[in-house]
Amino acid sequence: MAATATVFESLSRSNARLEAARDLGAGAALAVWSNTRDRVRYENTRMHVLSLYLENGQECRRLDRGRITGAPGAVCIMPQGAQSDWEIGGAFRFLHLYLPDAQLRHFAAETLGHAPARIDLPELTFATAPDLATHLCTLAAVQARPLAARAALLDLMHHLLTAPGLGNLRAEPLRGGLAPAVRRRICTFIEDTLDSALPLADLAAQAGLSEFHFQRMFTATLGLSPQRYVETRRIARAEALIADGTPLAEVAAACGFAHHSHLTRTFRAHRGVTPSVWRAAL
């Protein structure tokens, strides 16, 4: 069976026009759309989608919610897996933020100290949420500046997970996972040896688990696979070294990348720009 289209894919096949798009790294993206007369059905998002109406929207109706209509400043949240049916009767512009569940879970674990198996966001349609709208507008305003965009996205995720009526970390209880002491030991080991290869076998040995069991327990605890987590920590260290003016060849060696081009490819996949562009933005 073919995979269900994402919201972005569904809009791309509709009458909607993509005005701008920006890769925010780690699967997150921002897009500005406009549409006039259309009918769009979202079967499955495969990620969380936040929407902010920028202009008009009074003739945009969500048919499966009693034909309620939008307005400028209205906010919608379509959690991962949500379904909805929309009818557009007039011209309007809107902003979409696409957020992978794994990125939110990783943020919750690393920044807020929670390790949910899945983030449970509320489904909102044409809500009045001025603080969330402000975060979305700020992100849109700085999207072309990598450092500012990253900071704005972190602020938005924090608000999304902690503000009353939004995420509140209402997540499925963690079943299994690494004990807190083991998690701390593994994370410290990773930080201390980021310049090394860090194969899965070495990480599993630190936890005293088989590779298969460690992989599952680590992912359940931190929301990322061990390999993906190590990669994010390498990028975080690379950011700090690049900001300090360290030559990129030395940055690559200090962060465990095989060579300069390996650093460049990985950095661009996470941040949307090369290390050189990132340094210039500083």
PDB file of N, CA, C and O in Angstrom, residues 75-108:
ATOM      1  N   VAL A  75      -4.966  30.200  14.435  1.00  0.00           N
ATOM      2  CA  VAL A  75      -3.942  29.165  14.539  1.00  0.00           C
ATOM      3  C   VAL A  75      -4.604  27.794  14.470  1.00  0.00           C
ATOM      4  O   VAL A  75      -5.648  27.570  15.082  1.00  0.00           O
ATOM      5  N   CYS A  76      -3.988  26.893  13.729  1.00  0.00           N
ATOM      6  CA  CYS A  76      -4.437  25.496  13.682  1.00  0.00           C
ATOM      7  C   CYS A  76      -3.266  24.597  14.061  1.00  0.00           C
ATOM      8  O   CYS A  76      -2.119  24.890  13.733  1.00  0.00           O
ATOM      9  N   ILE A  77      -3.565  23.521  14.779  1.00  0.00           N
ATOM     10  CA  ILE A  77      -2.581  22.471  15.043  1.00  0.00           C
ATOM     11  C   ILE A  77      -3.159  21.164  14.528  1.00  0.00           C
ATOM     12  O   ILE A  77      -4.249  20.762  14.930  1.00  0.00           O
ATOM     13  N   MET A  78      -2.437  20.537  13.615  1.00  0.00           N
ATOM     14  CA  MET A  78      -2.827  19.227  13.095  1.00  0.00           C
ATOM     15  C   MET A  78      -1.790  18.217  13.578  1.00  0.00           C
ATOM     16  O   MET A  78      -0.696  18.120  13.001  1.00  0.00           O
ATOM     17  N   PRO A  79      -2.078  17.489  14.656  1.00  0.00           N
ATOM     18  CA  PRO A  79      -1.090  16.534  15.177  1.00  0.00           C
ATOM     19  C   PRO A  79      -0.789  15.430  14.172  1.00  0.00           C
ATOM     20  O   PRO A  79      -1.560  15.181  13.239  1.00  0.00           O
ATOM     21  N   GLN A  80       0.309  14.795  14.383  1.00  0.00           N
ATOM     22  CA  GLN A  80       0.689  13.682  13.513  1.00  0.00           C
ATOM     23  C   GLN A  80      -0.437  12.658  13.443  1.00  0.00           C
ATOM     24  O   GLN A  80      -0.957  12.217  14.459  1.00  0.00           O
ATOM     25  N   GLY A  81      -0.821  12.284  12.223  1.00  0.00           N
ATOM     26  CA  GLY A  81      -1.881  11.307  12.033  1.00  0.00           C
ATOM     27  C   GLY A  81      -3.270  11.885  11.924  1.00  0.00           C
ATOM     28  O   GLY A  81      -4.229  11.151  11.700  1.00  0.00           O
ATOM     29  N   ALA A  82      -3.427  13.216  12.079  1.00  0.00           N
ATOM     30  CA  ALA A  82      -4.756  13.823  12.030  1.00  0.00           C
ATOM     31  C   ALA A  82      -5.321  13.801  10.612  1.00  0.00           C
ATOM     32  O   ALA A  82      -4.581  13.792   9.635  1.00  0.00           O
ATOM     33  N   GLN A  83      -6.644  13.808  10.518  1.00  0.00           N
ATOM     34  CA  GLN A  83      -7.334  13.886   9.239  1.00  0.00           C
ATOM     35  C   GLN A  83      -8.243  15.111   9.246  1.00  0.00           C
ATOM     36  O   GLN A  83      -8.813  15.453  10.281  1.00  0.00           O
ATOM     37  N   SER A  84      -8.391  15.753   8.099  1.00  0.00           N
ATOM     38  CA  SER A  84      -9.242  16.944   8.029  1.00  0.00           C
ATOM     39  C   SER A  84      -9.653  17.192   6.590  1.00  0.00           C
ATOM     40  O   SER A  84      -9.001  16.737   5.647  1.00  0.00           O
ATOM     41  N   ASP A  85     -10.768  17.958   6.451  1.00  0.00           N
ATOM     42  CA  ASP A  85     -11.347  18.233   5.131  1.00  0.00           C
ATOM     43  C   ASP A  85     -11.624  19.730   5.041  1.00  0.00           C
ATOM     44  O   ASP A  85     -12.340  20.287   5.884  1.00  0.00           O
ATOM     45  N   TRP A  86     -11.049  20.404   4.020  1.00  0.00           N
ATOM     46  CA  TRP A  86     -11.079  21.858   3.943  1.00  0.00           C
ATOM     47  C   TRP A  86     -11.673  22.321   2.614  1.00  0.00           C
ATOM     48  O   TRP A  86     -11.419  21.730   1.569  1.00  0.00           O
ATOM     49  N   GLU A  87     -12.428  23.416   2.694  1.00  0.00           N
ATOM     50  CA  GLU A  87     -12.985  24.055   1.506  1.00  0.00           C
ATOM     51  C   GLU A  87     -12.577  25.515   1.508  1.00  0.00           C
ATOM     52  O   GLU A  87     -12.780  26.231   2.490  1.00  0.00           O
ATOM     53  N   ILE A  88     -11.963  25.959   0.409  1.00  0.00           N
ATOM     54  CA  ILE A  88     -11.487  27.341   0.289  1.00  0.00           C
ATOM     55  C   ILE A  88     -12.356  28.062  -0.719  1.00  0.00           C
ATOM     56  O   ILE A  88     -12.459  27.645  -1.876  1.00  0.00           O
ATOM     57  N   GLY A  89     -12.989  29.155  -0.274  1.00  0.00           N
ATOM     58  CA  GLY A  89     -13.893  29.890  -1.144  1.00  0.00           C
ATOM     59  C   GLY A  89     -13.370  31.237  -1.583  1.00  0.00           C
ATOM     60  O   GLY A  89     -14.000  31.923  -2.385  1.00  0.00           O
ATOM     61  N   GLY A  90     -12.234  31.664  -1.066  1.00  0.00           N
ATOM     62  CA  GLY A  90     -11.679  32.967  -1.429  1.00  0.00           C
ATOM     63  C   GLY A  90     -10.187  32.989  -1.189  1.00  0.00           C
ATOM     64  O   GLY A  90      -9.629  32.108  -0.527  1.00  0.00           O
ATOM     65  N   ALA A  91      -9.522  34.013  -1.702  1.00  0.00           N
ATOM     66  CA  ALA A  91      -8.066  34.088  -1.611  1.00  0.00           C
ATOM     67  C   ALA A  91      -7.609  34.281  -0.164  1.00  0.00           C
ATOM     68  O   ALA A  91      -8.198  35.057   0.586  1.00  0.00           O
ATOM     69  N   PHE A  92      -6.563  33.546   0.228  1.00  0.00           N
ATOM     70  CA  PHE A  92      -5.957  33.751   1.552  1.00  0.00           C
ATOM     71  C   PHE A  92      -4.530  33.228   1.534  1.00  0.00           C
ATOM     72  O   PHE A  92      -4.131  32.482   0.640  1.00  0.00           O
ATOM     73  N   ARG A  93      -3.746  33.670   2.508  1.00  0.00           N
ATOM     74  CA  ARG A  93      -2.356  33.241   2.661  1.00  0.00           C
ATOM     75  C   ARG A  93      -2.184  32.654   4.050  1.00  0.00           C
ATOM     76  O   ARG A  93      -2.794  33.122   5.012  1.00  0.00           O
ATOM     77  N   PHE A  94      -1.317  31.641   4.132  1.00  0.00           N
ATOM     78  CA  PHE A  94      -1.116  31.001   5.427  1.00  0.00           C
ATOM     79  C   PHE A  94       0.300  30.436   5.528  1.00  0.00           C
ATOM     80  O   PHE A  94       0.962  30.183   4.517  1.00  0.00           O
ATOM     81  N   LEU A  95       0.730  30.272   6.767  1.00  0.00           N
ATOM     82  CA  LEU A  95       2.060  29.764   7.077  1.00  0.00           C
ATOM     83  C   LEU A  95       1.919  28.362   7.651  1.00  0.00           C
ATOM     84  O   LEU A  95       1.030  28.111   8.474  1.00  0.00           O
ATOM     85  N   HIS A  96       2.780  27.453   7.236  1.00  0.00           N
ATOM     86  CA  HIS A  96       2.817  26.105   7.789  1.00  0.00           C
ATOM     87  C   HIS A  96       4.196  25.834   8.379  1.00  0.00           C
ATOM     88  O   HIS A  96       5.218  26.115   7.742  1.00  0.00           O
ATOM     89  N   LEU A  97       4.208  25.273   9.587  1.00  0.00           N
ATOM     90  CA  LEU A  97       5.433  24.749  10.185  1.00  0.00           C
ATOM     91  C   LEU A  97       5.272  23.243  10.301  1.00  0.00           C
ATOM     92  O   LEU A  97       4.316  22.763  10.905  1.00  0.00           O
ATOM     93  N   TYR A  98       6.204  22.503   9.719  1.00  0.00           N
ATOM     94  CA  TYR A  98       6.175  21.046   9.755  1.00  0.00           C
ATOM     95  C   TYR A  98       7.206  20.572  10.781  1.00  0.00           C
ATOM     96  O   TYR A  98       8.403  20.841  10.640  1.00  0.00           O
ATOM     97  N   LEU A  99       6.728  19.857  11.811  1.00  0.00           N
ATOM     98  CA  LEU A  99       7.588  19.427  12.923  1.00  0.00           C
ATOM     99  C   LEU A  99       7.520  17.908  13.097  1.00  0.00           C
ATOM    100  O   LEU A  99       6.461  17.381  13.450  1.00  0.00           O
ATOM    101  N   PRO A 100       8.617  17.189  12.898  1.00  0.00           N
ATOM    102  CA  PRO A 100       8.607  15.750  13.143  1.00  0.00           C
ATOM    103  C   PRO A 100       8.419  15.447  14.631  1.00  0.00           C
ATOM    104  O   PRO A 100       8.950  16.154  15.495  1.00  0.00           O
ATOM    105  N   ASP A 101       7.667  14.400  14.917  1.00  0.00           N
ATOM    106  CA  ASP A 101       7.451  14.001  16.307  1.00  0.00           C
ATOM    107  C   ASP A 101       8.776  13.672  16.985  1.00  0.00           C
ATOM    108  O   ASP A 101       8.976  13.995  18.156  1.00  0.00           O
ATOM    109  N   ALA A 102       9.694  13.046  16.254  1.00  0.00           N
ATOM    110  CA  ALA A 102      10.982  12.676  16.837  1.00  0.00           C
ATOM    111  C   ALA A 102      11.761  13.898  17.295  1.00  0.00           C
ATOM    112  O   ALA A 102      12.446  13.866  18.327  1.00  0.00           O
ATOM    113  N   GLN A 103      11.666  15.015  16.557  1.00  0.00           N
ATOM    114  CA  GLN A 103      12.385  16.225  16.954  1.00  0.00           C
ATOM    115  C   GLN A 103      11.792  16.808  18.233  1.00  0.00           C
ATOM    116  O   GLN A 103      12.532  17.256  19.121  1.00  0.00           O
ATOM    117  N   LEU A 104      10.473  16.788  18.352  1.00  0.00           N
ATOM    118  CA  LEU A 104       9.847  17.269  19.583  1.00  0.00           C
ATOM    119  C   LEU A 104      10.206  16.380  20.770  1.00  0.00           C
ATOM    120  O   LEU A 104      10.458  16.869  21.873  1.00  0.00           O
ATOM    121  N   ARG A 105      10.215  15.061  20.564  1.00  0.00           N
ATOM    122  CA  ARG A 105      10.550  14.149  21.648  1.00  0.00           C
ATOM    123  C   ARG A 105      11.997  14.329  22.080  1.00  0.00           C
ATOM    124  O   ARG A 105      12.310  14.297  23.279  1.00  0.00           O
ATOM    125  N   HIS A 106      12.884  14.536  21.116  1.00  0.00           N
ATOM    126  CA  HIS A 106      14.285  14.763  21.454  1.00  0.00           C
ATOM    127  C   HIS A 106      14.437  16.054  22.253  1.00  0.00           C
ATOM    128  O   HIS A 106      15.181  16.103  23.246  1.00  0.00           O
ATOM    129  N   PHE A 107      13.738  17.106  21.846  1.00  0.00           N
ATOM    130  CA  PHE A 107      13.788  18.369  22.589  1.00  0.00           C
ATOM    131  C   PHE A 107      13.257  18.175  24.008  1.00  0.00           C
ATOM    132  O   PHE A 107      13.828  18.679  24.979  1.00  0.00           O
ATOM    133  N   ALA A 108      12.156  17.432  24.144  1.00  0.00           N
ATOM    134  CA  ALA A 108      11.575  17.192  25.471  1.00  0.00           C
ATOM    135  C   ALA A 108      12.548  16.447  26.368  1.00  0.00           C
ATOM    136  O   ALA A 108      12.666  16.746  27.562  1.00  0.00           O
TER     137      ALA A 108
END
